[in-house]
Short mmCIF file of C-alpha atoms in Angstrom, two decimals:
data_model
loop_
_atom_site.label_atom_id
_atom_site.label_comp_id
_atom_site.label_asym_id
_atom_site.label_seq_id
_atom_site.Cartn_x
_atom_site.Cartn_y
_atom_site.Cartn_z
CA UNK A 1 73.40 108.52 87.58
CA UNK A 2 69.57 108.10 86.79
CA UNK A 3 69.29 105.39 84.77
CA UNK A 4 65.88 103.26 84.07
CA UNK A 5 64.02 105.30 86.08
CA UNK A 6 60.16 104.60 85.97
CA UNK A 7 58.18 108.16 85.29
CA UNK A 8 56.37 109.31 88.07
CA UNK A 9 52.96 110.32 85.79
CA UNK A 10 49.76 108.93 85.48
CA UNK A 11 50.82 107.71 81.84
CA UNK A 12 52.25 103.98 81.75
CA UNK A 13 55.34 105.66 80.23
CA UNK A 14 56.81 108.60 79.65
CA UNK A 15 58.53 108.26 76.52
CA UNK A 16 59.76 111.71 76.48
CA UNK A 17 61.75 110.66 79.52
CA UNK A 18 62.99 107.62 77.66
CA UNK A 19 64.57 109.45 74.54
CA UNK A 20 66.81 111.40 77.03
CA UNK A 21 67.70 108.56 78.92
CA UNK A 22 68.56 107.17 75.87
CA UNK A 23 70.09 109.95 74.73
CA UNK A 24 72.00 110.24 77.82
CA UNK A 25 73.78 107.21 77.86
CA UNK A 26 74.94 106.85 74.30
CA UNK A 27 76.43 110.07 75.02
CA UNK A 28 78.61 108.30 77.58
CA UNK A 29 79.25 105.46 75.68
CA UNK A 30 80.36 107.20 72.54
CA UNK A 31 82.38 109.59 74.28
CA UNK A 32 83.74 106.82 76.10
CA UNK A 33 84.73 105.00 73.21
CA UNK A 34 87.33 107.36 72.29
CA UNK A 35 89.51 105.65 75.14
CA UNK A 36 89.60 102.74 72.32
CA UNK A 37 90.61 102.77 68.30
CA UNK A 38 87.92 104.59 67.37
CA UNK A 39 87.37 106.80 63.95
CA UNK A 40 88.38 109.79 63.77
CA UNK A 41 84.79 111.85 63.46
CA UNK A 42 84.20 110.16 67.12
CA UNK A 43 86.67 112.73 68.73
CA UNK A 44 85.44 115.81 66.66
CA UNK A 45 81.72 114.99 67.35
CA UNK A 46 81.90 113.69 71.35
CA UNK A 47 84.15 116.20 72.82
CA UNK A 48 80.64 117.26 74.61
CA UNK A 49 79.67 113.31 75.38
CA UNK A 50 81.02 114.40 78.85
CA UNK A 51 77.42 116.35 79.54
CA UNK A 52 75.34 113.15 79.11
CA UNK A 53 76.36 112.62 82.80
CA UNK A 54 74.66 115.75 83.44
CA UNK A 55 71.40 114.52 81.94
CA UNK A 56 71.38 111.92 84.16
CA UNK A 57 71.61 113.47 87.23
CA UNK A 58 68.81 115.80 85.82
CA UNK A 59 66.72 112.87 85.55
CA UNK A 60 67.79 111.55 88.60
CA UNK A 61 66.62 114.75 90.58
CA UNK A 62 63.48 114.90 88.65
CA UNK A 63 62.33 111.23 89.18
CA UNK A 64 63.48 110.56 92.46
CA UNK A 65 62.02 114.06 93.97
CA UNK A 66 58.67 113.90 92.20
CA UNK A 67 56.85 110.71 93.89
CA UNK A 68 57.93 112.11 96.92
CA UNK A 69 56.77 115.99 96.49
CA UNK A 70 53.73 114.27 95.13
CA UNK A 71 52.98 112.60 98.55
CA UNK A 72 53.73 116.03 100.58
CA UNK A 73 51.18 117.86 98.21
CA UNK A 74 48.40 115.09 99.40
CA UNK A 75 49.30 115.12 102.91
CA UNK A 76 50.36 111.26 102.67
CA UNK A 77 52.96 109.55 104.71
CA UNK A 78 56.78 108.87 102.97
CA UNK A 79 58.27 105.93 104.45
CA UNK A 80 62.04 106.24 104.28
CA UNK A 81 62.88 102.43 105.12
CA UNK A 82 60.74 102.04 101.82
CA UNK A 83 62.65 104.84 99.83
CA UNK A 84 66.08 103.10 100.87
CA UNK A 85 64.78 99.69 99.84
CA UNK A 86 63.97 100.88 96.50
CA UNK A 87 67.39 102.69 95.81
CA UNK A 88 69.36 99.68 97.05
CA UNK A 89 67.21 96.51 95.12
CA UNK A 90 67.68 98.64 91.63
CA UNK A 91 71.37 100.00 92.60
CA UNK A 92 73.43 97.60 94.55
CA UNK A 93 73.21 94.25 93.15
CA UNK A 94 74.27 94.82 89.69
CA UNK A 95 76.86 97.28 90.64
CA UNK A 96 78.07 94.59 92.85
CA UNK A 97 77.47 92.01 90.17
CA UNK A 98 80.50 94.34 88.00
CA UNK A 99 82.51 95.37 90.69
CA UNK A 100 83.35 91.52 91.20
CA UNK A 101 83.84 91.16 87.55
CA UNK A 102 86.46 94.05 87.54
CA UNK A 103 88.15 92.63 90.66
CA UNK A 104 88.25 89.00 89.97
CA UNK A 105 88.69 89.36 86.09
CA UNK A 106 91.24 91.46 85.16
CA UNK A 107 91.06 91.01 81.38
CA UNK A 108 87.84 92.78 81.69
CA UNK A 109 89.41 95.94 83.54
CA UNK A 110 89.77 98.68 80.48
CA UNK A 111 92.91 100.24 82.02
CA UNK A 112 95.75 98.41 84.49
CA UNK A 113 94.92 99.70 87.89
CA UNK A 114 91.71 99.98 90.21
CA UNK A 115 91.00 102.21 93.30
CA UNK A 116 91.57 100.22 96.77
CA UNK A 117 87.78 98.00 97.02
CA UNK A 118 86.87 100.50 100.27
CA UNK A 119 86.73 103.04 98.24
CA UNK A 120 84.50 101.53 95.61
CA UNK A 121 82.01 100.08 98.63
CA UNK A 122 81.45 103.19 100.64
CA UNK A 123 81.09 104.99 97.23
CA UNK A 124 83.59 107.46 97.99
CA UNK A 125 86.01 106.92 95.16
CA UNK A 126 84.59 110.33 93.44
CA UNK A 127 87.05 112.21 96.16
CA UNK A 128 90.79 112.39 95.49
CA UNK A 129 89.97 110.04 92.60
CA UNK A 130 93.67 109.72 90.56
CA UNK A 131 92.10 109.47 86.82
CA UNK A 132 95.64 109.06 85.63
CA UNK A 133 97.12 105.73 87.48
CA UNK A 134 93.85 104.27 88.80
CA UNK A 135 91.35 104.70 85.89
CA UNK A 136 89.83 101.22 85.67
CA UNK A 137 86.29 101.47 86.35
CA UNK A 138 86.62 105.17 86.83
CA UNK A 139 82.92 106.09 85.16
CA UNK A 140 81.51 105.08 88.72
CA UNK A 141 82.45 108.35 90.24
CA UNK A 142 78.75 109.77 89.24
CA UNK A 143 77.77 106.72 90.79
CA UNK A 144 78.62 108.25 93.96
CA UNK A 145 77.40 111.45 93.69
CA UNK A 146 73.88 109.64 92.89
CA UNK A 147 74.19 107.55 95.87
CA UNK A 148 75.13 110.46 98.17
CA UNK A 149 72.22 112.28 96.82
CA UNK A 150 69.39 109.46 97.91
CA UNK A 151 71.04 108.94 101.28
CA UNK A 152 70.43 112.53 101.92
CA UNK A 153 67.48 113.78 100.05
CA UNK A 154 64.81 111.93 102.07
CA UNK A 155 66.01 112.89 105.27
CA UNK A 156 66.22 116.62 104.59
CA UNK A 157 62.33 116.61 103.08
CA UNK A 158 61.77 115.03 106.39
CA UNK A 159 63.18 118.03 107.76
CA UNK A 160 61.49 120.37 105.98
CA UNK A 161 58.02 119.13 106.96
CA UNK A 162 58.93 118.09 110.43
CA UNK A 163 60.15 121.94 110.70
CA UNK A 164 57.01 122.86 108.85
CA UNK A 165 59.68 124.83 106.38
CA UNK A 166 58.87 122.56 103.16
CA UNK A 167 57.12 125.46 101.35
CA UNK A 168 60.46 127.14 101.73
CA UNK A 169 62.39 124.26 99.90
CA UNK A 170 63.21 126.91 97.19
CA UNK A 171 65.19 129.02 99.36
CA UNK A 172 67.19 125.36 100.25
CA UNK A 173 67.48 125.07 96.43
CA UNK A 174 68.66 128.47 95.79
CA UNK A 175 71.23 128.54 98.47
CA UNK A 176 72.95 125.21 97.44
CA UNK A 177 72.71 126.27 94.08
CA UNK A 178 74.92 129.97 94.93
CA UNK A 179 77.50 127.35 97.03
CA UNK A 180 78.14 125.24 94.08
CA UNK A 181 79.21 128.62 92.25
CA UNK A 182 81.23 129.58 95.45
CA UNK A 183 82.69 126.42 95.90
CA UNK A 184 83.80 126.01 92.33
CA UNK A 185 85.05 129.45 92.58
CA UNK A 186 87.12 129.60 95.68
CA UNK A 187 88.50 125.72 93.69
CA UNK A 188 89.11 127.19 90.89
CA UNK A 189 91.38 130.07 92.55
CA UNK A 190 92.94 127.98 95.53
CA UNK A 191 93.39 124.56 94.41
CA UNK A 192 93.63 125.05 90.24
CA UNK A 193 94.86 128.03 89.55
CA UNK A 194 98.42 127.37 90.99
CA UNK A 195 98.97 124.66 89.06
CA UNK A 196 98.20 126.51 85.89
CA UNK A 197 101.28 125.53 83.94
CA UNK A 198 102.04 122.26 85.02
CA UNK A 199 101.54 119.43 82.98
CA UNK A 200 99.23 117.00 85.07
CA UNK A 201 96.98 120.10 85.51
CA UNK A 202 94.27 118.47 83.78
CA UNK A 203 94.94 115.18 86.53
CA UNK A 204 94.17 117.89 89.40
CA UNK A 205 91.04 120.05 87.61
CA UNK A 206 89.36 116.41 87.37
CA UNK A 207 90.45 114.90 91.06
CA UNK A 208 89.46 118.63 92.67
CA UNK A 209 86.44 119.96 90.39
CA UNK A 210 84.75 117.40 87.90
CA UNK A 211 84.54 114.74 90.37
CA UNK A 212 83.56 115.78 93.64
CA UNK A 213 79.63 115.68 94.74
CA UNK A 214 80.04 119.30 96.10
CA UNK A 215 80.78 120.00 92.71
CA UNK A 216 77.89 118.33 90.77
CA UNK A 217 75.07 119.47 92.38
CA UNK A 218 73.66 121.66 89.46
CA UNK A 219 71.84 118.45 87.78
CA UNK A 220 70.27 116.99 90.59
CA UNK A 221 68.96 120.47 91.90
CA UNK A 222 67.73 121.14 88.06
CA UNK A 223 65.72 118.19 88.51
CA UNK A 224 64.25 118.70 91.95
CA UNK A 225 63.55 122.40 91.04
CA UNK A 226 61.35 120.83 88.05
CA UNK A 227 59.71 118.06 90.03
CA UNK A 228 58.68 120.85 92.72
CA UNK A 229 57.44 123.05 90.26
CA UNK A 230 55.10 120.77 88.39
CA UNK A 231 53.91 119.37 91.49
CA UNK A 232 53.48 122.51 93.42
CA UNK A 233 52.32 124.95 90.88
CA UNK A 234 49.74 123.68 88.59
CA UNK A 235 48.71 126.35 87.21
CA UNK A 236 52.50 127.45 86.02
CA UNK A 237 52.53 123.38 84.98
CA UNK A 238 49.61 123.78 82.97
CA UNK A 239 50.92 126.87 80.80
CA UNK A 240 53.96 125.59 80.69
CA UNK A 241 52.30 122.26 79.04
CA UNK A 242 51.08 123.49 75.99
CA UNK A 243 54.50 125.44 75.10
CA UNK A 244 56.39 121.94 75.21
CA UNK A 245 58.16 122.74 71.78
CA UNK A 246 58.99 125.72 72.54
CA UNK A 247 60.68 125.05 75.94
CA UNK A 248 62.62 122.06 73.89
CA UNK A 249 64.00 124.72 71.32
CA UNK A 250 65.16 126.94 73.77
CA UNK A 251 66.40 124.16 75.89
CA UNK A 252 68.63 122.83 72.85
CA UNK A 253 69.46 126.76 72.08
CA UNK A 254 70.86 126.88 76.45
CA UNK A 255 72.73 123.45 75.23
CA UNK A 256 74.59 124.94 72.32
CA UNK A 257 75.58 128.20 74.37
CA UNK A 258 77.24 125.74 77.40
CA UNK A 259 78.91 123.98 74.42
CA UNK A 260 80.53 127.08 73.26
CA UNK A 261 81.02 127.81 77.19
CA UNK A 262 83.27 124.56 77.58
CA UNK A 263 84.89 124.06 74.54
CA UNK A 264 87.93 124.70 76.94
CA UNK A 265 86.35 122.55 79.83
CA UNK A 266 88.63 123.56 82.67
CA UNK A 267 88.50 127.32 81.93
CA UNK A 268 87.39 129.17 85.18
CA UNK A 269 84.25 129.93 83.06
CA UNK A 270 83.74 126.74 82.11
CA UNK A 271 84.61 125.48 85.62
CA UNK A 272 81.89 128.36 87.56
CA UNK A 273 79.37 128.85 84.64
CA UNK A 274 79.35 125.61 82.70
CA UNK A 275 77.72 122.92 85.34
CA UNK A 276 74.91 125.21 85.63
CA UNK A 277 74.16 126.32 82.04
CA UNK A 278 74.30 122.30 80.91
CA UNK A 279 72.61 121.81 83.75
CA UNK A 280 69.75 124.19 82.71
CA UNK A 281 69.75 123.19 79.06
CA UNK A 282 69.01 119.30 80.05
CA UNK A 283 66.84 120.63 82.63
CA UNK A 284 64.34 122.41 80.11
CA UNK A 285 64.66 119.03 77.74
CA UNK A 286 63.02 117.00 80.64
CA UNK A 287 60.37 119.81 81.08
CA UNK A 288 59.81 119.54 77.55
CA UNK A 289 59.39 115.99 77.63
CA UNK A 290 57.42 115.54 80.27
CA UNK A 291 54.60 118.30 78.51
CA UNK A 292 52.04 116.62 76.37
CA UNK A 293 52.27 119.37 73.48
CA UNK A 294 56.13 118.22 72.90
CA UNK A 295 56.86 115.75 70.19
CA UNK A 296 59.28 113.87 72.61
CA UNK A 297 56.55 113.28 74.63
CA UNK A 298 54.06 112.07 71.75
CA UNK A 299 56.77 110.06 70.14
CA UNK A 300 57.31 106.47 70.83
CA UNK A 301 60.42 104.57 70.39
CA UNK A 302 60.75 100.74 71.01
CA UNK A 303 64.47 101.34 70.35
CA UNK A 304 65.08 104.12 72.87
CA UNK A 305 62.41 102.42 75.39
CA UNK A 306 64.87 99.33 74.84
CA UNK A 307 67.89 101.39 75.32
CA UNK A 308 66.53 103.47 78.54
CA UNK A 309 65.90 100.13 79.99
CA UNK A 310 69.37 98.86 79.68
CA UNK A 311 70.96 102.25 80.70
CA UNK A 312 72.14 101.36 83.58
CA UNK A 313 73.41 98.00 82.82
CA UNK A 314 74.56 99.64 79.78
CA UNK A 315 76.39 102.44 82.08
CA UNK A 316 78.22 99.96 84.15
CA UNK A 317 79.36 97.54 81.84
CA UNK A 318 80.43 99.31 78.65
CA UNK A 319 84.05 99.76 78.68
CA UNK A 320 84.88 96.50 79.75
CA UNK A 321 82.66 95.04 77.22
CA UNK A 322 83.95 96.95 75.00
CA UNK A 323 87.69 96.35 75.66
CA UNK A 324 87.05 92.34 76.09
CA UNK A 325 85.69 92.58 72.55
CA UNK A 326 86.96 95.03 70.14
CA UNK A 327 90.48 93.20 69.64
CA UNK A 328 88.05 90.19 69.17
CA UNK A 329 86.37 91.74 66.39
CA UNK A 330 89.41 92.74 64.84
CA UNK A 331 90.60 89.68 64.13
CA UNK A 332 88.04 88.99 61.46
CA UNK A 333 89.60 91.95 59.37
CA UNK A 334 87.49 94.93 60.39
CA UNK A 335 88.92 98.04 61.01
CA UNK A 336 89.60 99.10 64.53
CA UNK A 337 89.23 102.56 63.84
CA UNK A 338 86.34 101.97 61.50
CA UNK A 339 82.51 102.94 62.17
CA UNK A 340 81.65 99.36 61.65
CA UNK A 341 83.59 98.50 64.31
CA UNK A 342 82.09 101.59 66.65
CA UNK A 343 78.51 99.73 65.58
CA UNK A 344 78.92 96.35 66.25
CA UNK A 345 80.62 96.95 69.67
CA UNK A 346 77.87 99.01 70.66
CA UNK A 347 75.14 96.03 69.69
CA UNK A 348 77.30 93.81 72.03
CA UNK A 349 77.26 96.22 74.64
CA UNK A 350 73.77 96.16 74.12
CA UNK A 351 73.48 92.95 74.14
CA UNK A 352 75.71 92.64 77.34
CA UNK A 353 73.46 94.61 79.24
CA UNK A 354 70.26 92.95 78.13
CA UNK A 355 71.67 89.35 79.54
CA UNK A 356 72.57 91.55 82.85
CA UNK A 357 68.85 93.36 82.82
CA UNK A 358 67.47 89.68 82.69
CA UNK A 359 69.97 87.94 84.95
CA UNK A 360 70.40 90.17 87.59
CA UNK A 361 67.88 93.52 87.58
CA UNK A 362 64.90 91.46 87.03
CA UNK A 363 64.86 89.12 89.68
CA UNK A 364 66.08 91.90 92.05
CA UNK A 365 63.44 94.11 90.84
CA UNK A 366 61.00 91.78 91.66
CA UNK A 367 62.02 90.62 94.58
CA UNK A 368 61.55 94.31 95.43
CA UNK A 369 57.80 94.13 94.62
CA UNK A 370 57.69 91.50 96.32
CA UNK A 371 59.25 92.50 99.64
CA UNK A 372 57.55 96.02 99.37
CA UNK A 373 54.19 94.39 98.91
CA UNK A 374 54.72 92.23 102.35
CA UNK A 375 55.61 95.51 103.89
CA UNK A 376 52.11 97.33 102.74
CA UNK A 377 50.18 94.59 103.94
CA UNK A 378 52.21 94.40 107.66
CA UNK A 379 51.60 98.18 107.88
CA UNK A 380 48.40 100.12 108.88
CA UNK A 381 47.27 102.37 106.66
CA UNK A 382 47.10 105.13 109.34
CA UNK A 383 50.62 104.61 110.06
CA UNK A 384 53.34 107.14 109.58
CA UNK A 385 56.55 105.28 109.34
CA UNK A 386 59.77 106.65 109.93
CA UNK A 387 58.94 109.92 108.41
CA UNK A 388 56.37 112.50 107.31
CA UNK A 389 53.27 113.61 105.60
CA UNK A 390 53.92 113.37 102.21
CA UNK A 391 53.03 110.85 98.75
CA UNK A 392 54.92 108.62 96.89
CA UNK A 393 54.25 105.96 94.09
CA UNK A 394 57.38 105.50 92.16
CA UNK A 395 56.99 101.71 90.23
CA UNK A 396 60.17 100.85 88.81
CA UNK A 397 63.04 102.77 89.84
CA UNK A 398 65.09 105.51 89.29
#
């Protein structure tokens, strides 16, 4: 998942950028939340929470793939031990941080069992994941499509410009686009459809469709397909600009239609069609916000610059916040299935993920700057490490 992911503009902030990151992750967490007492408008509001995965991995593709097409448009070098070190100073160390929690705690795990640790190390526990007896933890799984997705994007833009093919990335964007509809597809008929009628049929349509990387690629190619576009094609950027409103109305228009789509998620259309459509629908929101005419982009939160800040600390620590303190709560008289309740677990959540952001990302984050910094001064400026002729200046992370 993207999660406080610096913008890649000129701007100190894009705050258009923070309002659906924001938006993103209470998404998550409300949806979530219906794994707990919860009221009752929670399950006939959040039946969509699912998609604010899919915004993520929009952002993700945007913000990741930008600094980098930026550098290929001025002929500058990409260093890929660089790219690396930024993924794993703003990644690892907090997911480690939980993932010893979950193992060494256990009144923090929200359900009884967890995956074997391998699986959660080598981020592989998105494949053959069993929702149903090892669900602790189990919101990691788009974890690991996000980490499989920056160990491989840098090397295949290296590819493309080694092979002098980059200006034919959209043909590489197209074609994995089709396979996600062919994979899902030939799932759908092969793997799902035989187990129509059975009851754990909703166990298999989430181990063999929802979770699998080959699966998910429709975000993360959304947001790549924007970053290239607005870096590539100025003059389409530059029309597109002053129509921001417009693009975010028809965005939210794209967003009701997948909604309608997957009302009955594991459909076959649902399963082909509904990826891509949610996919498109988030991806016109982050064009939107990133164009200076649209009132996400003018507007400025502190709240939802607060919250896109502790997204990811916020992602990976919810439920067992949540679970350690609800029955807490309760105990003072409030109802568990109250919207009181729904609040003030959400503030601790919050406030759960700010002591992590301090304790843990901070330092980290730093220490990035720090070690990044050392690295600029060691190299020469002429120097093309590791990689290609391309530009990058990310700050903070995706």
């Amino acid at each position: 998942m993207a999660y406080n992911i610096a913008a890649p503009e000129t701007k100190d902030r894009l705050y258009g950028l923070d309002h659906l990151r924001s938006l993103a992750i209470i998404m998550v967490v409300f949806y979530h939340y219906r794994m707990f007492h919860h009221p009752k408008w929670i399950d006939e509001t959040m039946g969509f929470g699912w998609a604010g995965v899919d915004l993520f991995f929009v952002l993700s593709g945007y913000l990741i793939s930008t600094p980098l097409f930026r550098r290929m448009a001025q002929a500058k070098p990409i260093s890929v031990p660089d790219f690396f070190i930024k993924r794993i100073f703003r990644i690892i160390p907090l997911y480690l941080v939980l993932l010893s929690i979950y193992f060494m705690i256990p009144a923090f795990r929200e359900k009884e069992a967890l995956p074997p640790l391998w699986k959660f190390l080598t981020f592989t526990q998105n494949f053959g994941f069993d929702i149903k007896n090892y669900g602790t933890f189990s919101h990691v799984w788009s974890l690991c499509v996000e980490e499989h997705f920056y160990l491989l994007f840098p090397w295949v833009i290296a590819a493309l410009i080694y092979g002098k093919a980059w200006k034919k990335g959209w043909i590489l964007i197209l074609l994995l686009f089709v396979l996600g509809l062919v994979v899902r597809i030939a799932g759908w008929h092969f793997l799902i459809a035989p187990h129509k009628d059975q009851s754990d049929f909703g166990i298999i349509w989430y181990r063999l469709i929802y979770y699998p990387t080959y699966n998910r690629l429709d975000g993360l190619l959304a947001g790549i397909a924007i970053g290239a576009l607005f870096t590539f094609k100025p003059a389409i950027k530059g029309r597109l600009s002053k129509n921001g409103n417009s693009i975010l109305i028809l965005g939210m228009l794209v967003l009701v239609g997948a909604w309608f789509l997957c009302k009955d998620q594991k459909s076959f259309y649902a399963t082909v069609f509904g990826f891509p459509l949610v996919s498109a629908g988030f991806g016109l929101l982050v064009m939107s916000a990133i164009c200076p005419s649209c009132v996400l982009y003018r507007f400025n939160s502190r709240a939802t610059t607060l919250i896109a800040k502790l997204s990811y600390a916020l992602y990976l620590s919810h439920k067992g916040v949540i679970h350690l303190i609800q029955p807490q709560i309760a105990k003072t008289g409030i109802d568990p299935k109250g919207t009181l309740m729904l609040l003030l677990c959400f503030i601790t959540a919050l406030l759960g993920a700010y002591m992590l952001n301090k304790a843990i990302e901070t330092p980290f984050l730093r220490l990035r700057a720090i070690i990044l910094e050392h690295r600029k001064k060691r190299q020469n400026p002429g120097n093309v490490q590791t990689i290609v002729r391309s530009k990058t200046r990310a700050t903070e992370k995706c």
